[in-house]
Structures are given as structure tokens and as C-alpha cells.
mmCIF file of C-alpha atoms in Angstrom:
data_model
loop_
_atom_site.group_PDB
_atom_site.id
_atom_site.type_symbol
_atom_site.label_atom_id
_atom_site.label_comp_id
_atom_site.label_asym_id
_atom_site.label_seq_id
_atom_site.Cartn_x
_atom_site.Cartn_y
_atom_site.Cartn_z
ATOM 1 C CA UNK A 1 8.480 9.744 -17.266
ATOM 2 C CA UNK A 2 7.892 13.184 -18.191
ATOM 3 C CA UNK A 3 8.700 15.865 -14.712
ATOM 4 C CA UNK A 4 6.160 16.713 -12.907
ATOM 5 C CA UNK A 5 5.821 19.759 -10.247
ATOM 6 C CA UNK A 6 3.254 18.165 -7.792
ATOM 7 C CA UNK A 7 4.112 17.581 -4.537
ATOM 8 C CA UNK A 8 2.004 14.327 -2.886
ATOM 9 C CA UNK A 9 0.250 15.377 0.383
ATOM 10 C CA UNK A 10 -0.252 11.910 1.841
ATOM 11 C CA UNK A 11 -2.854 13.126 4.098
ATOM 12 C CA UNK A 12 -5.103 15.717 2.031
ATOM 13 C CA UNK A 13 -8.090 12.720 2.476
ATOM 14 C CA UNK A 14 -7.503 12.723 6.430
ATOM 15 C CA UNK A 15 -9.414 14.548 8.736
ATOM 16 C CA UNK A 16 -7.152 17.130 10.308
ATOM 17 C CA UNK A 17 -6.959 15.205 13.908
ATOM 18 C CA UNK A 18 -5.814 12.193 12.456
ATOM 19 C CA UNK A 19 -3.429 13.958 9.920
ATOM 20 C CA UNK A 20 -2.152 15.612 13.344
ATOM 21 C CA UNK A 21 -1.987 12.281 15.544
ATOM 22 C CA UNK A 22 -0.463 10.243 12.684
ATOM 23 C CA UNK A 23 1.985 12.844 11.644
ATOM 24 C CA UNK A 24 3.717 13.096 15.188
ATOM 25 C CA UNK A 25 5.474 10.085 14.682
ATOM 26 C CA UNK A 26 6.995 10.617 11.371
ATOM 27 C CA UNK A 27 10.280 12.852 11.566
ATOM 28 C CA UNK A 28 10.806 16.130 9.601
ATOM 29 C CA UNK A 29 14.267 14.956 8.182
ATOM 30 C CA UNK A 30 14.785 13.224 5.509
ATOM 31 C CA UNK A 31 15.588 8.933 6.124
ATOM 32 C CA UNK A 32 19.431 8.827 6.964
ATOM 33 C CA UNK A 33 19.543 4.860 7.431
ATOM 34 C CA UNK A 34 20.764 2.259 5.400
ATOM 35 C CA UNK A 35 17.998 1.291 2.583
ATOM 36 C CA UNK A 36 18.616 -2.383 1.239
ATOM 37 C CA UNK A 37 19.023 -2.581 -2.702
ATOM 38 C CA UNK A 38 18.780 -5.027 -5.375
ATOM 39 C CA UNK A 39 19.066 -3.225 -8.727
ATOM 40 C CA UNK A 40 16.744 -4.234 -11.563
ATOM 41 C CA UNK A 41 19.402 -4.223 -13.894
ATOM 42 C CA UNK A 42 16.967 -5.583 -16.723
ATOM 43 C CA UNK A 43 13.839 -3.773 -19.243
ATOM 44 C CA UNK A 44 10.247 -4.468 -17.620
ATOM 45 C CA UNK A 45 9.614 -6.223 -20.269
ATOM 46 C CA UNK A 46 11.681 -9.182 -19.166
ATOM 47 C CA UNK A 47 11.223 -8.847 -15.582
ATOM 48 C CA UNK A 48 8.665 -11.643 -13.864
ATOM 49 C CA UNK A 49 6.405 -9.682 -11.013
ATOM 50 C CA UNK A 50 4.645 -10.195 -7.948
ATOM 51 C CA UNK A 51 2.206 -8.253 -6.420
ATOM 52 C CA UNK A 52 1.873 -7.742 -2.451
ATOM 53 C CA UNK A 53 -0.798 -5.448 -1.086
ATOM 54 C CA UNK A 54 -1.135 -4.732 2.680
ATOM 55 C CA UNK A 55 -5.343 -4.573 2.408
ATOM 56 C CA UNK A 56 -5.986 -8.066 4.296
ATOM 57 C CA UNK A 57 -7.578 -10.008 0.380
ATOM 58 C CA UNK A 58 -7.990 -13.587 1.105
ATOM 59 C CA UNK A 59 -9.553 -15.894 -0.854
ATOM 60 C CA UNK A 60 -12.939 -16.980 0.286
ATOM 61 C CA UNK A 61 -11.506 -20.531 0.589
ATOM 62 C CA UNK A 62 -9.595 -19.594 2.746
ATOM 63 C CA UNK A 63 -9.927 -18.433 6.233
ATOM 64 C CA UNK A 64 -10.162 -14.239 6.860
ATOM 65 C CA UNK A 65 -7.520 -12.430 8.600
ATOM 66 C CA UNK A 66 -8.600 -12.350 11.950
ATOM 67 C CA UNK A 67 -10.453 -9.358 12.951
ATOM 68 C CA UNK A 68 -11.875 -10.129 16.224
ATOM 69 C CA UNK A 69 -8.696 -10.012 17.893
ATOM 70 C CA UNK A 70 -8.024 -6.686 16.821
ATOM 71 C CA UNK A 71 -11.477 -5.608 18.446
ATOM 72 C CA UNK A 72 -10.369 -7.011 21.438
ATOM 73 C CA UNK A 73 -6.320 -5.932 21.449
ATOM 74 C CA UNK A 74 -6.622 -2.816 19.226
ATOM 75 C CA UNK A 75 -2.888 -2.635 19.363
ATOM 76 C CA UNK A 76 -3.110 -6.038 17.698
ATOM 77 C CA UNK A 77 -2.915 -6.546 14.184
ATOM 78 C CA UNK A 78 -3.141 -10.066 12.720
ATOM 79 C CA UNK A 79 0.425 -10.554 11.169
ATOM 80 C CA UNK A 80 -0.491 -13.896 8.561
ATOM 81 C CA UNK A 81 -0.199 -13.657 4.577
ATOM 82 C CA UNK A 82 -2.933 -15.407 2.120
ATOM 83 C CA UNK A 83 -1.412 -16.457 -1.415
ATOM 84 C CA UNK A 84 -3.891 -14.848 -4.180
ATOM 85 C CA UNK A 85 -3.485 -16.820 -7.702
ATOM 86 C CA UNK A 86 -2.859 -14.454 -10.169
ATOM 87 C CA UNK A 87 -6.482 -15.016 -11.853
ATOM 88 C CA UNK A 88 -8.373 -14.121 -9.119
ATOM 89 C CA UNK A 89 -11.137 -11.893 -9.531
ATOM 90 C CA UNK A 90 -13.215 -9.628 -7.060
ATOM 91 C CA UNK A 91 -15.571 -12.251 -6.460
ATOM 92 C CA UNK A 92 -13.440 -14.988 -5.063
ATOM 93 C CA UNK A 93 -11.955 -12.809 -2.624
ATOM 94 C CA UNK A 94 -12.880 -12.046 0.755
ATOM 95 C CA UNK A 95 -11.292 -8.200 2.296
ATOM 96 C CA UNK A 96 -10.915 -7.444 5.628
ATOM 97 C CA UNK A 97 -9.488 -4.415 7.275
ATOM 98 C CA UNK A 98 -10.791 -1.811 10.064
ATOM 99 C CA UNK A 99 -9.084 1.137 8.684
ATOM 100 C CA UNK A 100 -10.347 1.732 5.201
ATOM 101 C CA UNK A 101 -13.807 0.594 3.394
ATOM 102 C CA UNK A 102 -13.220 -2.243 1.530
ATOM 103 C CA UNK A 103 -16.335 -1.481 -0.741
ATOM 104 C CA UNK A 104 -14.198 -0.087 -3.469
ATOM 105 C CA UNK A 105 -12.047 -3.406 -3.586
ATOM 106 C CA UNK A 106 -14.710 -5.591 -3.416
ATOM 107 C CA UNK A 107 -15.756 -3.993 -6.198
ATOM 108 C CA UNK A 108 -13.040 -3.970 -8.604
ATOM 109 C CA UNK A 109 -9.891 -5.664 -6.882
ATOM 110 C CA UNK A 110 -7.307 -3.971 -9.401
ATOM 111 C CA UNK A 111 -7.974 -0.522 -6.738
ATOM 112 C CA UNK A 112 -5.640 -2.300 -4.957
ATOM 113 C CA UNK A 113 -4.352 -5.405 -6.003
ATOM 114 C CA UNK A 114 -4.022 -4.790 -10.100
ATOM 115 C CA UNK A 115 -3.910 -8.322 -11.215
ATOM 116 C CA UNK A 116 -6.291 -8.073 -14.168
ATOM 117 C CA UNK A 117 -4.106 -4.981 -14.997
ATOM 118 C CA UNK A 118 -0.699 -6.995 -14.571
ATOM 119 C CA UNK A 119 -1.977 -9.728 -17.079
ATOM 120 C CA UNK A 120 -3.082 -7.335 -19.509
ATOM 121 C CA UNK A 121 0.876 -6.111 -19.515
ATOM 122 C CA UNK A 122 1.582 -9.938 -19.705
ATOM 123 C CA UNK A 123 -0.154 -10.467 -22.844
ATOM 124 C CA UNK A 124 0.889 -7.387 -24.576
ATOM 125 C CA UNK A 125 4.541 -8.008 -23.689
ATOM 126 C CA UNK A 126 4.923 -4.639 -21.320
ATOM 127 C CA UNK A 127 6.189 -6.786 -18.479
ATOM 128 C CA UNK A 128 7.956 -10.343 -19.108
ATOM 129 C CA UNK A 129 5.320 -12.093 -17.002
ATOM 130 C CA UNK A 130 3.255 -11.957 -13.498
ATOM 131 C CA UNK A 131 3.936 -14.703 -11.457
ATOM 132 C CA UNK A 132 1.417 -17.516 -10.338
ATOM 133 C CA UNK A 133 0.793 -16.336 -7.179
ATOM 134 C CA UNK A 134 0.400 -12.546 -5.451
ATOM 135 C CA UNK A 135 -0.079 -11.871 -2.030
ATOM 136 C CA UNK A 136 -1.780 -10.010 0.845
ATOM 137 C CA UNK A 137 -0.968 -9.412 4.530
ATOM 138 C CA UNK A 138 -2.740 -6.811 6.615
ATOM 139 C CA UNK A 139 -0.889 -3.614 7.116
ATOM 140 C CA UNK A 140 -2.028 -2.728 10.386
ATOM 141 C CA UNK A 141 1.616 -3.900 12.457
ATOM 142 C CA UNK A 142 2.379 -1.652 15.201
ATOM 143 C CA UNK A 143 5.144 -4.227 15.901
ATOM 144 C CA UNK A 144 6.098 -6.031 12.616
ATOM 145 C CA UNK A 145 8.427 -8.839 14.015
ATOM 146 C CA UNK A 146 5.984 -11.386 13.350
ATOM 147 C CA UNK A 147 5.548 -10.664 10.049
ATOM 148 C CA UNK A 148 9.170 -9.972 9.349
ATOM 149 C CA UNK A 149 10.263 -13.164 11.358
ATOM 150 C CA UNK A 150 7.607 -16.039 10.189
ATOM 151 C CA UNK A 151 5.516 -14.350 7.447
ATOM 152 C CA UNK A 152 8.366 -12.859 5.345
ATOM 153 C CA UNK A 153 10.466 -15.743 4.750
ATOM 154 C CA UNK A 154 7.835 -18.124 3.291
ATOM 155 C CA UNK A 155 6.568 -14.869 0.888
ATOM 156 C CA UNK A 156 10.446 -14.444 -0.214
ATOM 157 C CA UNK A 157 10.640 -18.799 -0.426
ATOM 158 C CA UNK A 158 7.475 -19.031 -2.354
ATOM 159 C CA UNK A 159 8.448 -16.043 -4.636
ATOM 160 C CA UNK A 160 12.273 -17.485 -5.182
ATOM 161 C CA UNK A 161 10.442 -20.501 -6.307
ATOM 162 C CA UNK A 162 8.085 -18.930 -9.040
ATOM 163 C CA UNK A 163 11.283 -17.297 -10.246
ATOM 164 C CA UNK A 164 10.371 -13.850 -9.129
ATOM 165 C CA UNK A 165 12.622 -10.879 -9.499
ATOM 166 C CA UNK A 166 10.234 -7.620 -8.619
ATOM 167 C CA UNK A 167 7.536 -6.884 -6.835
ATOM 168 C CA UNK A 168 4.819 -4.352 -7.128
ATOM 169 C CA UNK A 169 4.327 -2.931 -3.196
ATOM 170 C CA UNK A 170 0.677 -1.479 -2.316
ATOM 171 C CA UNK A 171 -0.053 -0.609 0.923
ATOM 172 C CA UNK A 172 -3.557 0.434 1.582
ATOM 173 C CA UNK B 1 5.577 -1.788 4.250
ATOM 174 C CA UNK B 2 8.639 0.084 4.067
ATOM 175 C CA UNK B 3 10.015 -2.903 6.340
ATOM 176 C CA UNK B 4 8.941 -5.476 3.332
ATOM 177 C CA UNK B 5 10.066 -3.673 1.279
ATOM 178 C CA UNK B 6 13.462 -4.313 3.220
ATOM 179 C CA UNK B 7 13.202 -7.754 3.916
ATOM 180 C CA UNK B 8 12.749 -8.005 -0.190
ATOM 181 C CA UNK B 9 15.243 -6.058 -1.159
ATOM 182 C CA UNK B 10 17.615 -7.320 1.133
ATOM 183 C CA UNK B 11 16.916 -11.458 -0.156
ATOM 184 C CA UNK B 12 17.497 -9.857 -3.322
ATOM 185 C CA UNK B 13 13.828 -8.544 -5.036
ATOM 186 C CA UNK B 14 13.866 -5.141 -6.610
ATOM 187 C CA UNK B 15 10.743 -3.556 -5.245
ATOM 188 C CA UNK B 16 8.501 -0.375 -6.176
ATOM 189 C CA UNK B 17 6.110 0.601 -3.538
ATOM 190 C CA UNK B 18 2.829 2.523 -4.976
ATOM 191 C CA UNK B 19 1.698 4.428 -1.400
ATOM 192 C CA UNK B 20 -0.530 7.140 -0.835
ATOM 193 C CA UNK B 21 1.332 8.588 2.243
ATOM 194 C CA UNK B 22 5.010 8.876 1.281
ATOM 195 C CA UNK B 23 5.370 10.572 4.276
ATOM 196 C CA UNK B 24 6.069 7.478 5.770
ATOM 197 C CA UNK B 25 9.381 7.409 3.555
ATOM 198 C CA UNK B 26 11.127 9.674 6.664
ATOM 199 C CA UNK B 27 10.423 6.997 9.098
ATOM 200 C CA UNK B 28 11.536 4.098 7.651
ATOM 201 C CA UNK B 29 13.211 4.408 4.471
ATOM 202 C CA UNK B 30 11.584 3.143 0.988
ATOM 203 C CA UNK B 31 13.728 1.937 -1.541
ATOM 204 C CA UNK B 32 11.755 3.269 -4.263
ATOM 205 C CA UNK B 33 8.422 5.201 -3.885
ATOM 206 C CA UNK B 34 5.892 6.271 -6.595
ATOM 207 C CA UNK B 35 3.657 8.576 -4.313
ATOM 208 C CA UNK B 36 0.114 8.859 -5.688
ATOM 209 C CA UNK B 37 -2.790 11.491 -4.329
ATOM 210 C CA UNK B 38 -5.105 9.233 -4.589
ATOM 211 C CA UNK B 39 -7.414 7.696 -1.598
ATOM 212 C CA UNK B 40 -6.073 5.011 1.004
ATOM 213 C CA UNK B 41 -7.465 1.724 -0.005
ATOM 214 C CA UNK B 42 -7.726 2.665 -4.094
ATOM 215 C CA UNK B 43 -3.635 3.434 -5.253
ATOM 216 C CA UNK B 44 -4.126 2.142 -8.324
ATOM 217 C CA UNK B 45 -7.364 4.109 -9.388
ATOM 218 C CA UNK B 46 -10.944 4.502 -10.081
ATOM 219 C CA UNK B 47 -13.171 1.207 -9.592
ATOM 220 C CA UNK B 48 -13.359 -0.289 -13.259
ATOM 221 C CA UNK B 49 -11.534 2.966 -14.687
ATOM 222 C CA UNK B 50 -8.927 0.707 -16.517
ATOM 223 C CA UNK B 51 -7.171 3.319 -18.347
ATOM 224 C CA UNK B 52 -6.653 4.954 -15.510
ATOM 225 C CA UNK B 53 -5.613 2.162 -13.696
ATOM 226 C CA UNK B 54 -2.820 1.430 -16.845
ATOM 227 C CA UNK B 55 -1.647 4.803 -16.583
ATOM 228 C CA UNK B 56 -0.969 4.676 -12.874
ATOM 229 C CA UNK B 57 1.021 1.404 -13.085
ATOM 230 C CA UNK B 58 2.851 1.918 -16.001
ATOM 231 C CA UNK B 59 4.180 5.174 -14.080
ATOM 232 C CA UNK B 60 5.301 3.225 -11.392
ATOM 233 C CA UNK B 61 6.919 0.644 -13.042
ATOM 234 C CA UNK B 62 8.643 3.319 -14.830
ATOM 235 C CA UNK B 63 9.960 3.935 -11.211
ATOM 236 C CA UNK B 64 11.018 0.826 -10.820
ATOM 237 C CA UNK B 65 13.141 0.625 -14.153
ATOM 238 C CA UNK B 66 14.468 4.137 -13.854
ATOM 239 C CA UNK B 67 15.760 4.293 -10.215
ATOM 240 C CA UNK B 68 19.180 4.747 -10.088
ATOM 241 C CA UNK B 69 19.556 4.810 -6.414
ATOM 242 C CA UNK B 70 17.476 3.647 -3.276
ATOM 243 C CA UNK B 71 15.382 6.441 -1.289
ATOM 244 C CA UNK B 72 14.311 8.287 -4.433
ATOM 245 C CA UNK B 73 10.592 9.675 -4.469
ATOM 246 C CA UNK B 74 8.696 10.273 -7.446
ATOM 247 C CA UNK B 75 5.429 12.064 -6.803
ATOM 248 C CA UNK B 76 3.162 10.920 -9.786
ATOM 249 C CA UNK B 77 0.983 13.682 -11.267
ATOM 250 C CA UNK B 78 -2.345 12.111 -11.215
ATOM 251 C CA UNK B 79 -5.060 14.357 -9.360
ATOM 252 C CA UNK B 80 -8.126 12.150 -8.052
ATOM 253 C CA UNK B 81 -11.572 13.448 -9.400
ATOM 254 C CA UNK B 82 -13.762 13.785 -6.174
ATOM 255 C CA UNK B 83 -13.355 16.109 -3.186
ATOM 256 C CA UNK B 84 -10.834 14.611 -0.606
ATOM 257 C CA UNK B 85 -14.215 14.676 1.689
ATOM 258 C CA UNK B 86 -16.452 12.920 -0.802
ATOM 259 C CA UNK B 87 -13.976 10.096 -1.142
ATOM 260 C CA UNK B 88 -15.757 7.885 1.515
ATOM 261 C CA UNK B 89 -12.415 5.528 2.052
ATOM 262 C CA UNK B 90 -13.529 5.566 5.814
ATOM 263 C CA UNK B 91 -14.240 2.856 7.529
ATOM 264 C CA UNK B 92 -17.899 1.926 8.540
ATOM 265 C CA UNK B 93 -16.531 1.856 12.383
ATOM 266 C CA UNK B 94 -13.941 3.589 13.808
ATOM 267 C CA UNK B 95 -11.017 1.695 14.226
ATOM 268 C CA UNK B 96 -10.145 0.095 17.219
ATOM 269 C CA UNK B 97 -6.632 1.905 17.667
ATOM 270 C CA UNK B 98 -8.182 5.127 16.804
ATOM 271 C CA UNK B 99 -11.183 4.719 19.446
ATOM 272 C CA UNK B 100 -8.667 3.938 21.885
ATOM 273 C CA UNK B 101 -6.435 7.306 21.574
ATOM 274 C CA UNK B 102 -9.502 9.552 20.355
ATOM 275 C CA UNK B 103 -9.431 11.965 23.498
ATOM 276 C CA UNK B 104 -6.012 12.961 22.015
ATOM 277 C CA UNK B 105 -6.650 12.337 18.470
ATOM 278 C CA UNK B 106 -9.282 14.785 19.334
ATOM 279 C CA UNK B 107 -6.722 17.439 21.228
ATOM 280 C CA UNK B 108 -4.643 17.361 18.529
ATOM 281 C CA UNK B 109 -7.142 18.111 16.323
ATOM 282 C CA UNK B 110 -8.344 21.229 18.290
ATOM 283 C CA UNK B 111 -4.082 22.385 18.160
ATOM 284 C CA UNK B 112 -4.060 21.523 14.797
ATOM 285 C CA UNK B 113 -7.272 24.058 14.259
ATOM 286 C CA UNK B 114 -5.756 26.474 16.424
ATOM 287 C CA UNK B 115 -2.493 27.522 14.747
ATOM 288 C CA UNK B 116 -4.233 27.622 11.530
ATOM 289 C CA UNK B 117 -6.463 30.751 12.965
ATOM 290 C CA UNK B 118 -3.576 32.348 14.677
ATOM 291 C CA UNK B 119 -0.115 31.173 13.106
ATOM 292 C CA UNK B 120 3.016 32.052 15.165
#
């Protein structure tokens, strides 16, 4: 894509308290770590996708994340995935999350989880093909071993299995 | 989600995460990040604005397909139509983590406020 000169300010929509109390924890250098990397290695247009979003979607037959917890442990953040079938539409899906409003997603569930959107590209051959199955966790993990130990590996299993190869990351 | 992002990489997915706060990229490391200005809880775009919506993802696949090397950032060019305040991507109730720290949520705030009157 074409250069662009903008800059994103992740926290332009935050109120300057929170921009200040979230922003302490994130250093001023630059990541130095190791980042993992598979290469693509292949066009788009033969590449089968997932989608993952962090905005706690469930199906309505199935059970919500769990929010009362949270309430009660607000350090707590329920660390389970739901599967979301890739035809899923805004109303079969339940959202729940205490740090956004959901409104917007119940609304129109490509905000955050574009799986109209991804079988649109499907159809007109942009991507090779969207997998059966997306998913959702909720992003609110002040300690993600849970969801790295127990959630992760039945995500990766299920996706291995539907002959995944990329994945489409939203966090909310 | 820079974690699963990771985890996937590292059992061999290719992964492009589309995050409104790539900010976060200094913490933990993304492999590769489309940064969008857009709202938290609406990355992808407008409610039923599908062109919009096309134009978003298509740039960050383009991320995906392009990246040559993990850690890059590509800050999309897409400027969100309302006032950051009119956005309403608030929650109804204050979250539980944020009504337990808000005396210093608050503090910092009042800091924060501070050094923009009188900068040092």
C-alpha cells in the first residue's frame, strides 16, 4: 500500500487519566525481545484465514463469558474461547465485555469480527478461503497463563485441523 | 493479544493484528501490526459502512502479505469521522479494574493536566 505520513495515537479516544494510568506501563523503547515468525510465503489469495477477536462474542447457544466474576475479582478476567461459525450474524451472537460498549457490535458484528466481510473476499477470490470456524476470547488478562496454557492450544488444534494458515488478530 | 499472537506464530500461523493502541507493540512485541485510529471496540469500521469496512481489511491484509520481517508497524491512514469525544465506545459502567485504581487514575489525570499548563 501506498505511504502514508500518519502517525496512530492509540489513545486520542481516552480520557487523559486513563491515557496517563494505562500508558505507565508501556516502555518508551522500542520491543528488543524475540518476536516468533512464520512467514506467509504465499498471495492472499491462496491463503485460508481465521479470525480471532478479543471482544468476549459468543454465540447465544452457548454460555456468556463470565462477567460476574470479574465484578467480584476485578483483577479477574474470564480466560475461555467460544468457536463462532463463520456464518454467524449479529443476531446469533451474544457480547460481553466491561471495558467497551458492545452496542456497536451488536449492531453490525463485522466492527469487530469481519466475517460477512471475509466471505465477501471468499467469493470474489481476494483471499483463498475463511475457515469454518472464527473465534473470540475476552481480552481483559492481566495474567494470560490460562489462556496461553489451556485456551491456546485447542484454538491452534482446532485451526490445524480446518487447515488454517493466517489469522486476522482484533483486539477490542 | 500480542501474546496470541506469539503462541500462533510460534505453532506456525502467520498472523496480522488490526489494534487500535499499537502502543502496546513496546511491551510485548507484535509480529505484524496494522495500527488503525479508529475507536476501541469498532477496528474494522463504521457499523454497516461496508466499504469502509473493505478498505480497512484489505489494508491489513496487505500487511500481512507484505511484511518482510516481524515487529514492523504500519499505521493505516484512515481518519474516523466523529470527534474522539462523541465516539461513545465507553462502557455503560465503569469497569471494575478501573473503579478499583480510580483515586490514582484520577492523580494521574490531574499530573497529566498539569504539565500541559506549565511544560518543563
Amino acid at each position: 500500500m501506498a505511504e502514508t505520513s500518519k502517525i496512530v495515537d492509540g489513545f486520542l479516544f481516552m480520557p487523559p487519566a486513563l491515557r496517563a494510568w494505562i500508558s505507565k506501563d508501556i516502555p518508551e523503547q522500542p520491543f528488543s525481545g524475540q518476536i516468533p515468525w512464520t512467514p506467509l510465503g504465499k498471495s492472499i489469495r491462496e491463503t485460508t484465514f481465521s479470525l480471532i477477536t478479543t471482544a468476549g462474542i459468543s454465540m447465544r447457544s452457548d454460555p456468556p463469558f463470565d462477567m460476574e466474576r470479574e465484578k467480584d475479582e476485578p483483577a479477574w478476567g474470564d480466560p475461555s474461547y467460544r468457536e463462532i461459525p463463520k456464518t454467524a450474524t449479529e443476531r446469533d451472537i451474544e457480547v460481553s465485555h466491561l471495558h467497551i460498549n458492545t452496542t456497536h457490535i451488536k449492531q453490525d458484528i463485522n466492527v469487530m469480527l469481519p466475517l460477512t466481510r471475509f466471505q465477501e473476499f471468499e467469493q470474489q477470490g481476494l483471499i483463498g478461503k475463511l475457515a469454518p470456524t472464527c473465534y473470540s476470547y475476552y481480552g481483559f488478562q492481566l495474567d494470560p497463563t490460562a489462556l496461553l496454557d489451556e485456551t491456546m492450544p485447542k484454538v491452534a488444534d482446532r485451526m490445524r485441523h480446518e487447515n488454517v494458515e493466517a489469522v486476522l488478530l482484533t483486539p477490542a | 493479544m500480542g501474546q496470541v499472537a506469539h503462541y500462533l506464530e510460534a505453532k506456525g500461523f502467520s498472523t496480522v493484528t488490526l489494534t487500535n493502541t499499537p502502543e502496546f507493540h513496546r511491551q510485548v512485541g507484535i509480529p505484524r501490526v496494522a495500527a488503525i485510529e479508529y475507536p476501541y471496540g469498532r477496528p474494522v469500521g463504521q457499523v454497516h459502512d461496508q466499504n469502509g469496512q473493505r478498505q480497512v481489511l484489505m489494508a491489513a491484509l496487505s500487511v500481512l502479505e507484505d511484511a518482510t520481517e516481524p515487529g514492523q508497524v504500519v499505521h493505516l491512514p484512515f481518519t474516523w469521522p466523529e470527534e474522539p469525544k462523541k465516539t461513545d465506545w465507553q462502557p455503560p459502567e465503569i469497569s471494575p479494574i478501573i473503579k478499583l485504581n480510580l483515586d490514582e487514575i484520577k492523580k494521574l489525570g490531574a499530573e497529566a493536566r498539569k504539565k500541559k499548563v506549565s511544560p518543563h
